[in-house]
PDB file of C-alpha atoms and ligand atoms in Angstrom:
ATOM      1  CA  MET A 546     133.220  65.284  67.447  1.00  0.00           C
ATOM      2  CA  ILE A 547     132.397  66.187  63.905  1.00  0.00           C
ATOM      3  CA  GLU A 548     135.602  65.321  61.146  1.00  0.00           C
ATOM      4  CA  ILE A 549     135.837  67.671  58.647  1.00  0.00           C
ATOM      5  CA  ASP A 550     138.681  67.492  56.170  1.00  0.00           C
ATOM      6  CA  LEU A 551     139.641  71.020  55.402  1.00  0.00           C
ATOM      7  CA  THR A 552     142.637  70.315  53.233  1.00  0.00           C
ATOM      8  CA  GLY A 553     143.619  72.577  50.112  1.00  0.00           C
ATOM      9  CA  GLN A 554     141.710  75.248  52.093  1.00  0.00           C
ATOM     10  CA  VAL A 555     142.801  78.649  54.253  1.00  0.00           C
ATOM     11  CA  ALA A 556     141.212  80.015  57.268  1.00  0.00           C
ATOM     12  CA  VAL A 557     142.616  83.379  57.951  1.00  0.00           C
ATOM     13  CA  VAL A 558     142.581  84.367  62.193  1.00  0.00           C
ATOM     14  CA  THR A 559     142.871  87.721  63.310  1.00  0.00           C
ATOM     15  CA  GLY A 560     144.374  88.166  67.428  1.00  0.00           C
ATOM     16  CA  GLY A 561     145.072  84.489  66.744  1.00  0.00           C
ATOM     17  CA  SER A 562     148.190  84.418  68.837  1.00  0.00           C
ATOM     18  CA  SER A 563     146.466  84.018  72.455  1.00  0.00           C
ATOM     19  CA  GLY A 564     142.763  83.183  73.057  1.00  0.00           C
ATOM     20  CA  ILE A 565     140.139  82.280  71.461  1.00  0.00           C
ATOM     21  CA  GLY A 566     142.189  83.121  68.253  1.00  0.00           C
ATOM     22  CA  PHE A 567     144.125  80.517  68.905  1.00  0.00           C
ATOM     23  CA  ALA A 568     142.534  78.104  69.963  1.00  0.00           C
ATOM     24  CA  THR A 569     140.855  78.670  66.498  1.00  0.00           C
ATOM     25  CA  ALA A 570     144.091  78.030  64.863  1.00  0.00           C
ATOM     26  CA  GLN A 571     144.029  74.866  66.305  1.00  0.00           C
ATOM     27  CA  LEU A 572     141.183  73.448  65.213  1.00  0.00           C
ATOM     28  CA  PHE A 573     141.444  74.388  61.368  1.00  0.00           C
ATOM     29  CA  LEU A 574     144.609  72.488  61.116  1.00  0.00           C
ATOM     30  CA  ARG A 575     143.931  70.053  63.300  1.00  0.00           C
ATOM     31  CA  ALA A 576     141.120  69.640  59.725  1.00  0.00           C
ATOM     32  CA  GLY A 577     143.900  70.506  57.740  1.00  0.00           C
ATOM     33  CA  ALA A 578     144.020  73.996  56.207  1.00  0.00           C
ATOM     34  CA  SER A 579     146.077  75.788  56.053  1.00  0.00           C
ATOM     35  CA  VAL A 580     146.102  78.606  58.530  1.00  0.00           C
ATOM     36  CA  ALA A 581     147.136  82.656  59.016  1.00  0.00           C
ATOM     37  CA  ILE A 582     147.023  84.648  61.826  1.00  0.00           C
ATOM     38  CA  CYS A 583     148.470  87.655  63.211  1.00  0.00           C
ATOM     39  CA  GLY A 584     148.562  90.126  65.849  1.00  0.00           C
ATOM     40  CA  ARG A 585     150.569  93.156  67.034  1.00  0.00           C
ATOM     41  CA  ASP A 586     153.322  91.658  70.034  1.00  0.00           C
ATOM     42  CA  GLY A 587     155.713  90.072  68.048  1.00  0.00           C
ATOM     43  CA  GLU A 588     156.835  88.110  70.849  1.00  0.00           C
ATOM     44  CA  ARG A 589     153.204  86.848  71.456  1.00  0.00           C
ATOM     45  CA  LEU A 590     153.231  85.782  67.870  1.00  0.00           C
ATOM     46  CA  ALA A 591     156.548  84.739  67.561  1.00  0.00           C
ATOM     47  CA  ARG A 592     155.653  82.288  70.682  1.00  0.00           C
ATOM     48  CA  ALA A 593     152.131  80.764  69.076  1.00  0.00           C
ATOM     49  CA  GLN A 594     153.770  79.929  66.433  1.00  0.00           C
ATOM     50  CA  ALA A 595     156.327  78.197  67.729  1.00  0.00           C
ATOM     51  CA  ALA A 596     153.588  76.718  69.805  1.00  0.00           C
ATOM     52  CA  LEU A 597     151.282  75.843  66.328  1.00  0.00           C
ATOM     53  CA  SER A 598     154.264  74.716  64.554  1.00  0.00           C
ATOM     54  CA  GLU A 599     155.764  72.026  67.439  1.00  0.00           C
ATOM     55  CA  GLN A 600     151.976  70.291  67.633  1.00  0.00           C
ATOM     56  CA  PHE A 601     151.122  70.659  63.876  1.00  0.00           C
ATOM     57  CA  PRO A 602     155.031  69.836  62.244  1.00  0.00           C
ATOM     58  CA  ASN A 603     153.186  69.375  58.985  1.00  0.00           C
ATOM     59  CA  GLY A 604     151.187  72.227  58.977  1.00  0.00           C
ATOM     60  CA  GLU A 605     150.920  75.616  56.758  1.00  0.00           C
ATOM     61  CA  LEU A 606     151.298  78.084  59.360  1.00  0.00           C
ATOM     62  CA  LEU A 607     151.245  82.019  58.275  1.00  0.00           C
ATOM     63  CA  ALA A 608     152.177  84.389  61.204  1.00  0.00           C
ATOM     64  CA  MET A 609     152.669  88.003  60.888  1.00  0.00           C
ATOM     65  CA  ARG A 610     152.933  90.928  62.651  1.00  0.00           C
ATOM     66  CA  CYS A 611     149.802  93.663  61.589  1.00  0.00           C
ATOM     67  CA  ASP A 612     147.480  95.247  64.382  1.00  0.00           C
ATOM     68  CA  VAL A 613     144.168  94.844  61.979  1.00  0.00           C
ATOM     69  CA  LEU A 614     143.207  98.962  62.800  1.00  0.00           C
ATOM     70  CA  ASP A 615     146.265 100.210  60.516  1.00  0.00           C
ATOM     71  CA  ALA A 616     144.883  99.838  57.087  1.00  0.00           C
ATOM     72  CA  ALA A 617     148.557  99.419  55.475  1.00  0.00           C
ATOM     73  CA  ASP A 618     148.969  96.631  57.423  1.00  0.00           C
ATOM     74  CA  VAL A 619     146.080  95.078  56.922  1.00  0.00           C
ATOM     75  CA  ASP A 620     146.691  95.425  53.200  1.00  0.00           C
ATOM     76  CA  ALA A 621     150.091  93.920  53.573  1.00  0.00           C
ATOM     77  CA  PHE A 622     148.795  90.934  56.071  1.00  0.00           C
ATOM     78  CA  ALA A 623     145.817  89.885  53.162  1.00  0.00           C
ATOM     79  CA  GLN A 624     148.627  90.474  50.414  1.00  0.00           C
ATOM     80  CA  ALA A 625     150.993  88.446  52.090  1.00  0.00           C
ATOM     81  CA  VAL A 626     148.193  85.379  52.261  1.00  0.00           C
ATOM     82  CA  GLY A 627     148.176  85.608  48.513  1.00  0.00           C
ATOM     83  CA  THR A 628     150.866  85.370  48.384  1.00  0.00           C
ATOM     84  CA  ARG A 629     151.981  82.118  50.541  1.00  0.00           C
ATOM     85  CA  PHE A 630     148.568  80.604  49.657  1.00  0.00           C
ATOM     86  CA  HIS A 631     146.686  82.108  47.187  1.00  0.00           C
ATOM     87  CA  ARG A 632     142.958  81.994  48.777  1.00  0.00           C
ATOM     88  CA  THR A 633     141.251  82.701  51.827  1.00  0.00           C
ATOM     89  CA  ASP A 634     137.966  80.170  52.202  1.00  0.00           C
ATOM     90  CA  MET A 635     137.550  81.482  55.546  1.00  0.00           C
ATOM     91  CA  PHE A 636     137.458  84.412  57.902  1.00  0.00           C
ATOM     92  CA  VAL A 637     137.701  85.241  61.681  1.00  0.00           C
ATOM     93  CA  ASN A 638     137.830  88.481  63.043  1.00  0.00           C
ATOM     94  CA  ASN A 639     138.539  88.103  66.048  1.00  0.00           C
ATOM     95  CA  ALA A 640     141.017  90.053  66.899  1.00  0.00           C
ATOM     96  CA  GLY A 641     139.992  92.920  70.516  1.00  0.00           C
ATOM     97  CA  GLN A 642     140.031  93.894  73.665  1.00  0.00           C
ATOM     98  CA  GLY A 643     136.997  94.585  75.887  1.00  0.00           C
ATOM     99  CA  ARG A 644     136.680  97.939  77.636  1.00  0.00           C
ATOM    100  CA  VAL A 645     135.636  98.581  81.098  1.00  0.00           C
ATOM    101  CA  SER A 646     133.379 101.694  81.817  1.00  0.00           C
ATOM    102  CA  THR A 647     130.036 103.547  83.097  1.00  0.00           C
ATOM    103  CA  PHE A 648     128.826 106.236  80.752  1.00  0.00           C
ATOM    104  CA  ALA A 649     129.692 108.144  84.286  1.00  0.00           C
ATOM    105  CA  ASP A 650     133.435 107.921  83.409  1.00  0.00           C
ATOM    106  CA  THR A 651     133.732 107.067  79.530  1.00  0.00           C
ATOM    107  CA  THR A 652     135.245 110.573  77.732  1.00  0.00           C
ATOM    108  CA  ASP A 653     134.886 111.599  73.892  1.00  0.00           C
ATOM    109  CA  GLU A 654     138.022 110.465  73.257  1.00  0.00           C
ATOM    110  CA  ALA A 655     137.563 106.642  75.461  1.00  0.00           C
ATOM    111  CA  TRP A 656     134.239 106.404  72.870  1.00  0.00           C
ATOM    112  CA  ARG A 657     135.664 107.023  69.889  1.00  0.00           C
ATOM    113  CA  GLU A 658     139.082 104.292  70.527  1.00  0.00           C
ATOM    114  CA  GLU A 659     136.394 102.273  71.538  1.00  0.00           C
ATOM    115  CA  PHE A 660     133.713 102.614  68.251  1.00  0.00           C
ATOM    116  CA  ASP A 661     137.283 102.734  66.214  1.00  0.00           C
ATOM    117  CA  LEU A 662     138.611  99.036  67.248  1.00  0.00           C
ATOM    118  CA  LYS A 663     134.849  97.291  67.273  1.00  0.00           C
ATOM    119  CA  TYR A 664     134.293  99.136  63.842  1.00  0.00           C
ATOM    120  CA  PHE A 665     137.336  99.024  61.805  1.00  0.00           C
ATOM    121  CA  SER A 666     138.776  96.097  63.517  1.00  0.00           C
ATOM    122  CA  ILE A 667     135.664  94.360  61.185  1.00  0.00           C
ATOM    123  CA  ILE A 668     135.449  96.600  58.556  1.00  0.00           C
ATOM    124  CA  ARG A 669     139.310  96.217  57.109  1.00  0.00           C
ATOM    125  CA  PRO A 670     139.706  92.893  57.613  1.00  0.00           C
ATOM    126  CA  THR A 671     137.075  92.394  55.963  1.00  0.00           C
ATOM    127  CA  ARG A 672     137.458  95.257  52.902  1.00  0.00           C
ATOM    128  CA  ALA A 673     140.576  93.121  52.214  1.00  0.00           C
ATOM    129  CA  PHE A 674     139.965  89.695  52.298  1.00  0.00           C
ATOM    130  CA  LEU A 675     136.578  89.621  50.127  1.00  0.00           C
ATOM    131  CA  PRO A 676     138.683  89.286  46.624  1.00  0.00           C
ATOM    132  CA  MET A 677     140.271  86.795  47.637  1.00  0.00           C
ATOM    133  CA  LEU A 678     136.854  85.385  49.339  1.00  0.00           C
ATOM    134  CA  ARG A 679     134.963  85.650  46.717  1.00  0.00           C
ATOM    135  CA  GLY A 680     137.228  83.419  44.767  1.00  0.00           C
ATOM    136  CA  ALA A 681     136.588  80.348  47.120  1.00  0.00           C
ATOM    137  CA  ALA A 682     133.898  77.461  46.301  1.00  0.00           C
ATOM    138  CA  HIS A 683     132.411  77.865  49.644  1.00  0.00           C
ATOM    139  CA  PRO A 684     133.403  80.814  51.581  1.00  0.00           C
ATOM    140  CA  SER A 685     133.133  82.219  55.100  1.00  0.00           C
ATOM    141  CA  ILE A 686     133.300  85.434  57.629  1.00  0.00           C
ATOM    142  CA  VAL A 687     132.588  84.584  61.436  1.00  0.00           C
ATOM    143  CA  CYS A 688     132.934  88.079  63.606  1.00  0.00           C
ATOM    144  CA  VAL A 689     133.762  86.738  67.300  1.00  0.00           C
ATOM    145  CA  ASN A 690     131.703  89.040  69.643  1.00  0.00           C
ATOM    146  CA  SER A 691     130.072  89.200  72.700  1.00  0.00           C
ATOM    147  CA  LEU A 692     126.663  88.636  74.045  1.00  0.00           C
ATOM    148  CA  LEU A 693     126.795  92.324  75.641  1.00  0.00           C
ATOM    149  CA  ALA A 694     124.974  93.237  71.731  1.00  0.00           C
ATOM    150  CA  LEU A 695     122.175  92.056  73.312  1.00  0.00           C
ATOM    151  CA  GLN A 696     123.082  92.171  76.664  1.00  0.00           C
ATOM    152  CA  PRO A 697     124.407  95.347  77.616  1.00  0.00           C
ATOM    153  CA  GLU A 698     125.944  96.002  80.719  1.00  0.00           C
ATOM    154  CA  PRO A 699     126.322  99.112  82.443  1.00  0.00           C
ATOM    155  CA  HIS A 700     129.837  98.755  83.608  1.00  0.00           C
ATOM    156  CA  MET A 701     131.006  98.207  79.728  1.00  0.00           C
ATOM    157  CA  VAL A 702     128.754 101.198  78.264  1.00  0.00           C
ATOM    158  CA  ALA A 703     131.492 101.297  75.638  1.00  0.00           C
ATOM    159  CA  THR A 704     131.603  98.127  74.955  1.00  0.00           C
ATOM    160  CA  SER A 705     127.985  97.021  75.015  1.00  0.00           C
ATOM    161  CA  SER A 706     126.636  99.599  72.158  1.00  0.00           C
ATOM    162  CA  ALA A 707     129.750  98.859  69.706  1.00  0.00           C
ATOM    163  CA  ARG A 708     128.816  94.891  70.385  1.00  0.00           C
ATOM    164  CA  ALA A 709     124.849  95.952  69.529  1.00  0.00           C
ATOM    165  CA  GLY A 710     126.157  97.908  66.650  1.00  0.00           C
ATOM    166  CA  VAL A 711     128.710  95.735  64.734  1.00  0.00           C
ATOM    167  CA  LEU A 712     126.035  93.159  65.738  1.00  0.00           C
ATOM    168  CA  SER A 713     124.130  94.623  63.281  1.00  0.00           C
ATOM    169  CA  LEU A 714     126.953  95.339  60.478  1.00  0.00           C
ATOM    170  CA  ALA A 715     127.359  91.270  60.473  1.00  0.00           C
ATOM    171  CA  LYS A 716     123.728  91.312  59.433  1.00  0.00           C
ATOM    172  CA  SER A 717     123.952  94.125  57.200  1.00  0.00           C
ATOM    173  CA  LEU A 718     127.087  92.392  55.809  1.00  0.00           C
ATOM    174  CA  ALA A 719     125.326  88.573  55.035  1.00  0.00           C
ATOM    175  CA  THR A 720     122.859  90.433  53.400  1.00  0.00           C
ATOM    176  CA  GLU A 721     125.350  92.061  51.415  1.00  0.00           C
ATOM    177  CA  LEU A 722     127.507  89.015  49.900  1.00  0.00           C
ATOM    178  CA  ALA A 723     124.575  86.259  50.586  1.00  0.00           C
ATOM    179  CA  PRO A 724     124.609  86.808  46.450  1.00  0.00           C
ATOM    180  CA  GLN A 725     127.925  85.964  46.580  1.00  0.00           C
ATOM    181  CA  ARG A 726     127.218  82.945  48.039  1.00  0.00           C
ATOM    182  CA  ILE A 727     129.881  84.363  51.196  1.00  0.00           C
ATOM    183  CA  ARG A 728     127.984  83.082  53.932  1.00  0.00           C
ATOM    184  CA  VAL A 729     128.218  86.088  57.129  1.00  0.00           C
ATOM    185  CA  ASN A 730     127.931  84.597  60.823  1.00  0.00           C
ATOM    186  CA  SER A 731     128.600  85.316  64.697  1.00  0.00           C
ATOM    187  CA  ILE A 732     129.123  84.520  67.828  1.00  0.00           C
ATOM    188  CA  LEU A 733     128.188  86.135  71.164  1.00  0.00           C
ATOM    189  CA  ILE A 734     130.788  85.071  74.265  1.00  0.00           C
ATOM    190  CA  GLY A 735     129.888  85.723  77.365  1.00  0.00           C
ATOM    191  CA  ILE A 736     133.025  84.793  79.330  1.00  0.00           C
ATOM    192  CA  VAL A 737     135.623  83.455  78.163  1.00  0.00           C
ATOM    193  CA  GLU A 738     139.405  82.225  80.209  1.00  0.00           C
ATOM    194  CA  SER A 739     141.868  84.031  77.855  1.00  0.00           C
ATOM    195  CA  GLY A 740     144.891  86.731  77.384  1.00  0.00           C
ATOM    196  CA  GLN A 741     142.495  89.504  78.981  1.00  0.00           C
ATOM    197  CA  TRP A 742     140.951  88.051  81.929  1.00  0.00           C
ATOM    198  CA  ARG A 743     144.624  85.606  82.545  1.00  0.00           C
ATOM    199  CA  ARG A 744     145.963  89.390  83.075  1.00  0.00           C
ATOM    200  CA  ARG A 745     143.143  90.058  85.067  1.00  0.00           C
ATOM    201  CA  PHE A 746     143.916  87.737  87.355  1.00  0.00           C
ATOM    202  CA  GLU A 747     147.371  89.106  87.780  1.00  0.00           C
ATOM    203  CA  ARG A 748     146.541  92.358  88.273  1.00  0.00           C
ATOM    204  CA  GLU A 749     143.130  91.534  91.115  1.00  0.00           C
ATOM    205  CA  ALA A 750     143.800  88.092  92.786  1.00  0.00           C
ATOM    206  CA  GLN A 751     144.655  87.893  96.319  1.00  0.00           C
ATOM    207  CA  PRO A 752     148.103  86.708  97.142  1.00  0.00           C
ATOM    208  CA  GLY A 753     147.934  82.482  96.699  1.00  0.00           C
ATOM    209  CA  GLN A 754     144.872  82.801  95.131  1.00  0.00           C
ATOM    210  CA  SER A 755     144.405  79.927  92.579  1.00  0.00           C
ATOM    211  CA  TRP A 756     143.091  81.389  89.006  1.00  0.00           C
ATOM    212  CA  GLU A 757     140.051  78.081  89.079  1.00  0.00           C
ATOM    213  CA  ASP A 758     139.231  79.737  92.300  1.00  0.00           C
ATOM    214  CA  TRP A 759     138.994  83.575  91.440  1.00  0.00           C
ATOM    215  CA  THR A 760     136.924  82.196  88.651  1.00  0.00           C
ATOM    216  CA  GLY A 761     134.709  80.165  90.206  1.00  0.00           C
ATOM    217  CA  GLU A 762     134.239  83.527  92.176  1.00  0.00           C
ATOM    218  CA  LEU A 763     133.446  84.935  89.835  1.00  0.00           C
ATOM    219  CA  ALA A 764     131.597  83.083  87.891  1.00  0.00           C
ATOM    220  CA  ARG A 765     129.462  82.811  90.930  1.00  0.00           C
ATOM    221  CA  LYS A 766     129.284  86.991  90.923  1.00  0.00           C
ATOM    222  CA  LYS A 767     128.307  87.094  87.692  1.00  0.00           C
ATOM    223  CA  ASN A 768     125.361  84.810  88.105  1.00  0.00           C
ATOM    224  CA  ILE A 769     126.832  82.116  85.019  1.00  0.00           C
ATOM    225  CA  PRO A 770     124.244  79.328  85.124  1.00  0.00           C
ATOM    226  CA  LEU A 771     126.887  76.980  84.151  1.00  0.00           C
ATOM    227  CA  GLY A 772     129.225  78.283  87.404  1.00  0.00           C
ATOM    228  CA  ARG A 773     132.352  78.732  85.086  1.00  0.00           C
ATOM    229  CA  PHE A 774     133.920  80.620  82.615  1.00  0.00           C
ATOM    230  CA  GLY A 775     133.844  79.270  79.178  1.00  0.00           C
ATOM    231  CA  ARG A 776     137.617  77.936  77.383  1.00  0.00           C
ATOM    232  CA  PRO A 777     139.169  79.567  73.809  1.00  0.00           C
ATOM    233  CA  GLU A 778     138.386  75.940  72.501  1.00  0.00           C
ATOM    234  CA  GLU A 779     134.462  76.155  73.564  1.00  0.00           C
ATOM    235  CA  ALA A 780     134.319  78.970  71.567  1.00  0.00           C
ATOM    236  CA  ALA A 781     136.613  78.431  69.105  1.00  0.00           C
ATOM    237  CA  GLN A 782     133.858  74.848  68.466  1.00  0.00           C
ATOM    238  CA  ALA A 783     131.166  77.615  67.487  1.00  0.00           C
ATOM    239  CA  LEU A 784     133.376  79.819  65.469  1.00  0.00           C
ATOM    240  CA  PHE A 785     134.534  76.040  63.305  1.00  0.00           C
ATOM    241  CA  TYR A 786     131.005  75.271  62.798  1.00  0.00           C
ATOM    242  CA  LEU A 787     130.079  78.514  61.490  1.00  0.00           C
ATOM    243  CA  ALA A 788     132.754  78.980  59.562  1.00  0.00           C
ATOM    244  CA  THR A 789     132.462  75.558  57.827  1.00  0.00           C
ATOM    245  CA  PRO A 790     130.373  74.629  55.010  1.00  0.00           C
ATOM    246  CA  LEU A 791     129.362  71.981  58.134  1.00  0.00           C
ATOM    247  CA  SER A 792     127.099  75.481  58.800  1.00  0.00           C
ATOM    248  CA  SER A 793     126.366  75.635  54.003  1.00  0.00           C
ATOM    249  CA  TYR A 794     123.077  77.026  55.345  1.00  0.00           C
ATOM    250  CA  THR A 795     123.103  79.833  58.106  1.00  0.00           C
ATOM    251  CA  THR A 796     124.471  83.302  56.859  1.00  0.00           C
ATOM    252  CA  GLY A 797     123.213  86.588  59.128  1.00  0.00           C
ATOM    253  CA  SER A 798     122.668  84.836  62.394  1.00  0.00           C
ATOM    254  CA  HIS A 799     125.237  83.283  65.313  1.00  0.00           C
ATOM    255  CA  ILE A 800     125.468  80.856  67.767  1.00  0.00           C
ATOM    256  CA  ASP A 801     125.140  81.996  71.791  1.00  0.00           C
ATOM    257  CA  VAL A 802     128.657  80.865  74.080  1.00  0.00           C
ATOM    258  CA  SER A 803     127.741  82.543  77.454  1.00  0.00           C
ATOM    259  CA  GLY A 804     127.115  79.376  79.636  1.00  0.00           C
ATOM    260  CA  GLY A 805     123.569  80.353  79.631  1.00  0.00           C
ATOM    261  CA  VAL A 806     123.872  83.903  80.665  1.00  0.00           C
ATOM    262  CA  ALA A 807     121.342  85.140  77.966  1.00  0.00           C
ATOM    263  CA  ARG A 808     118.434  86.113  80.168  1.00  0.00           C
ATOM    264  CA  HIS A 809     116.026  87.011  76.946  1.00  0.00           C
ATOM    265  CA  VAL A 810     113.904  84.127  74.975  1.00  0.00           C
TER     266      VAL A 810
HETATM  267  P1  NDP B1425     143.084  87.734  74.503  1.00  0.00           P
HETATM  268  O1  NDP B1425     143.586  88.870  74.882  1.00  0.00           O
HETATM  269  O2  NDP B1425     143.627  86.403  74.789  1.00  0.00           O
HETATM  270  O3  NDP B1425     143.704  87.567  72.217  1.00  0.00           O
HETATM  271  C1  NDP B1425     143.614  88.690  71.929  1.00  0.00           C
HETATM  272  C2  NDP B1425     143.930  87.852  70.551  1.00  0.00           C
HETATM  273  O4  NDP B1425     143.844  89.720  69.275  1.00  0.00           O
HETATM  274  C3  NDP B1425     145.415  88.715  70.826  1.00  0.00           C
HETATM  275  O5  NDP B1425     145.918  87.583  69.781  1.00  0.00           O
HETATM  276  C4  NDP B1425     145.963  90.388  70.504  1.00  0.00           C
HETATM  277  O6  NDP B1425     147.374  89.916  69.987  1.00  0.00           O
HETATM  278  C5  NDP B1425     145.364  89.885  69.456  1.00  0.00           C
HETATM  279  N1  NDP B1425     145.202  91.541  69.499  1.00  0.00           N
HETATM  280  C6  NDP B1425     144.437  92.377  70.040  1.00  0.00           C
HETATM  281  N2  NDP B1425     143.845  93.971  69.102  1.00  0.00           N
HETATM  282  C7  NDP B1425     144.794  93.417  67.616  1.00  0.00           C
HETATM  283  C8  NDP B1425     144.580  94.183  66.756  1.00  0.00           C
HETATM  284  N3  NDP B1425     144.484  95.284  66.921  1.00  0.00           N
HETATM  285  N4  NDP B1425     145.454  94.106  65.789  1.00  0.00           N
HETATM  286  C9  NDP B1425     145.499  92.687  65.879  1.00  0.00           C
HETATM  287  N5  NDP B1425     145.887  91.825  66.950  1.00  0.00           N
HETATM  288  C10 NDP B1425     145.164  92.132  67.764  1.00  0.00           C
HETATM  289  O7  NDP B1425     141.598  87.305  74.634  1.00  0.00           O
HETATM  290  P2  NDP B1425     140.377  87.082  73.646  1.00  0.00           P
HETATM  291  O8  NDP B1425     140.754  85.476  73.468  1.00  0.00           O
HETATM  292  O9  NDP B1425     139.127  87.529  74.656  1.00  0.00           O
HETATM  293  O10 NDP B1425     139.728  87.472  72.361  1.00  0.00           O
HETATM  294  C11 NDP B1425     139.089  87.261  71.256  1.00  0.00           C
HETATM  295  C12 NDP B1425     137.518  88.307  71.041  1.00  0.00           C
HETATM  296  O11 NDP B1425     136.982  87.279  72.070  1.00  0.00           O
HETATM  297  C13 NDP B1425     137.984  89.823  71.207  1.00  0.00           C
HETATM  298  O12 NDP B1425     137.849  90.960  70.095  1.00  0.00           O
HETATM  299  C14 NDP B1425     137.400  90.123  72.867  1.00  0.00           C
HETATM  300  O13 NDP B1425     137.418  91.491  72.727  1.00  0.00           O
HETATM  301  C15 NDP B1425     136.840  88.911  72.042  1.00  0.00           C
HETATM  302  N6  NDP B1425     135.088  88.536  73.514  1.00  0.00           N
HETATM  303  C16 NDP B1425     136.113  88.284  74.255  1.00  0.00           C
HETATM  304  C17 NDP B1425     135.768  87.837  76.296  1.00  0.00           C
HETATM  305  C18 NDP B1425     136.585  87.236  76.686  1.00  0.00           C
HETATM  306  O14 NDP B1425     135.604  86.727  77.727  1.00  0.00           O
HETATM  307  N7  NDP B1425     137.408  86.858  77.060  1.00  0.00           N
HETATM  308  C19 NDP B1425     134.246  88.601  76.051  1.00  0.00           C
HETATM  309  C20 NDP B1425     133.804  88.887  75.172  1.00  0.00           C
HETATM  310  C21 NDP B1425     134.638  88.778  73.369  1.00  0.00           C
HETATM  311  P3  NDP B1425     147.696  91.084  70.163  1.00  0.00           P
HETATM  312  O15 NDP B1425     146.903  91.981  71.673  1.00  0.00           O
HETATM  313  O16 NDP B1425     149.123  90.869  70.536  1.00  0.00           O
HETATM  314  O17 NDP B1425     147.909  92.391  69.017  1.00  0.00           O
END
C-alpha cells in the first residue's frame, strides 16, 4: 500500500461508528491524521471510540453524537471539530442507510424520507464544514454513494433514484468548488459487509447458517463477478485515495467499488 503522512491534517467522517466509516477512520488515524467521527447511537459510538483509541493510543480522535439530518446537531459537530482541531482538511459524507422497496410499496412519506436522508445527509454537513475546508491546503470532500446511482434496482426504487440525484449533486459541487481548490468525488459501492448487512443476517439467516455461507449465497444470487461481498476496508481505501492528495488532480469523479457488478462500459 502507498504510504502517505497526514500528520497535522484533520479528517471528518460522518457515520464513523460502524462499517465503512469506521474502516475509513482507521485508515486516517493510521496515516497520522486527527479524526472526528459522528453517529446517532451513543453506545455504538462509544464502542467505536474505545476500539479506535485502543488501536491508536496516540491518535487524536473526537467522537460525537450527531444526527446528520439535524441542523443543530451538525452545526454543533462542526463547532466541536473547530474548537478541538481548528481545521478540517478532508470531509467524508458517509452516514446513511438504504431502503428496500418497490414503486408499488413506497409511500409518499417514504419517498420524502429517502430523499431527505440522501440529500440532506450531504447538504447540511457539507455546508457546515465548508468554511473550515476553505482554509485547508488540500481540501477535499468525498461522498459514499452506490452503484445504484448509475444502475438502478427496482427493489430499491427510491434509494436508486436518490443516489442518482446525489451523484449529480457531487458533480455540481465539484464544479462550483474547484475555483476554491476543494475537490469533490464519490465512491460507488455495490454490497459491502457492514452493520446494515450484519443486521439483515441476524434477521434472515437460517438457523446454523454461517455469515460466510449466507453472504456467499447472496453474492451468487446477485451475480457479483468477484463472487463475494466487499469488505469495509476496500471501500475505505477508495475513500482514502479520493480524500487525500494521492488523487490531487481528480475532482467531479467517482470510483466503482462494486466487485464488477456494473454492466456499462
Ligand atoms: P453501517 O450501518 O455499518 O454504518 C452506518 C453508519 O452511519 C453508522 O455509524 C451509523 O451510526 C451512521 N448513521 C446512519 N444514519 C445516520 C445519521 N442520520 N446521522 C449520523 N450518523 C448516521 O453501514 P455502512 O458502513 O454499510 O454504510 C455506510 C454508507 O454506505 C451509508 O451511507 C450506506 O447507505 C452506504 N451504502 C452501503 C452499502 C452496503 O452494502 N454496505 C451499499 C450502498 C451504500 P448510527 O446508526 O448510530 O447513527
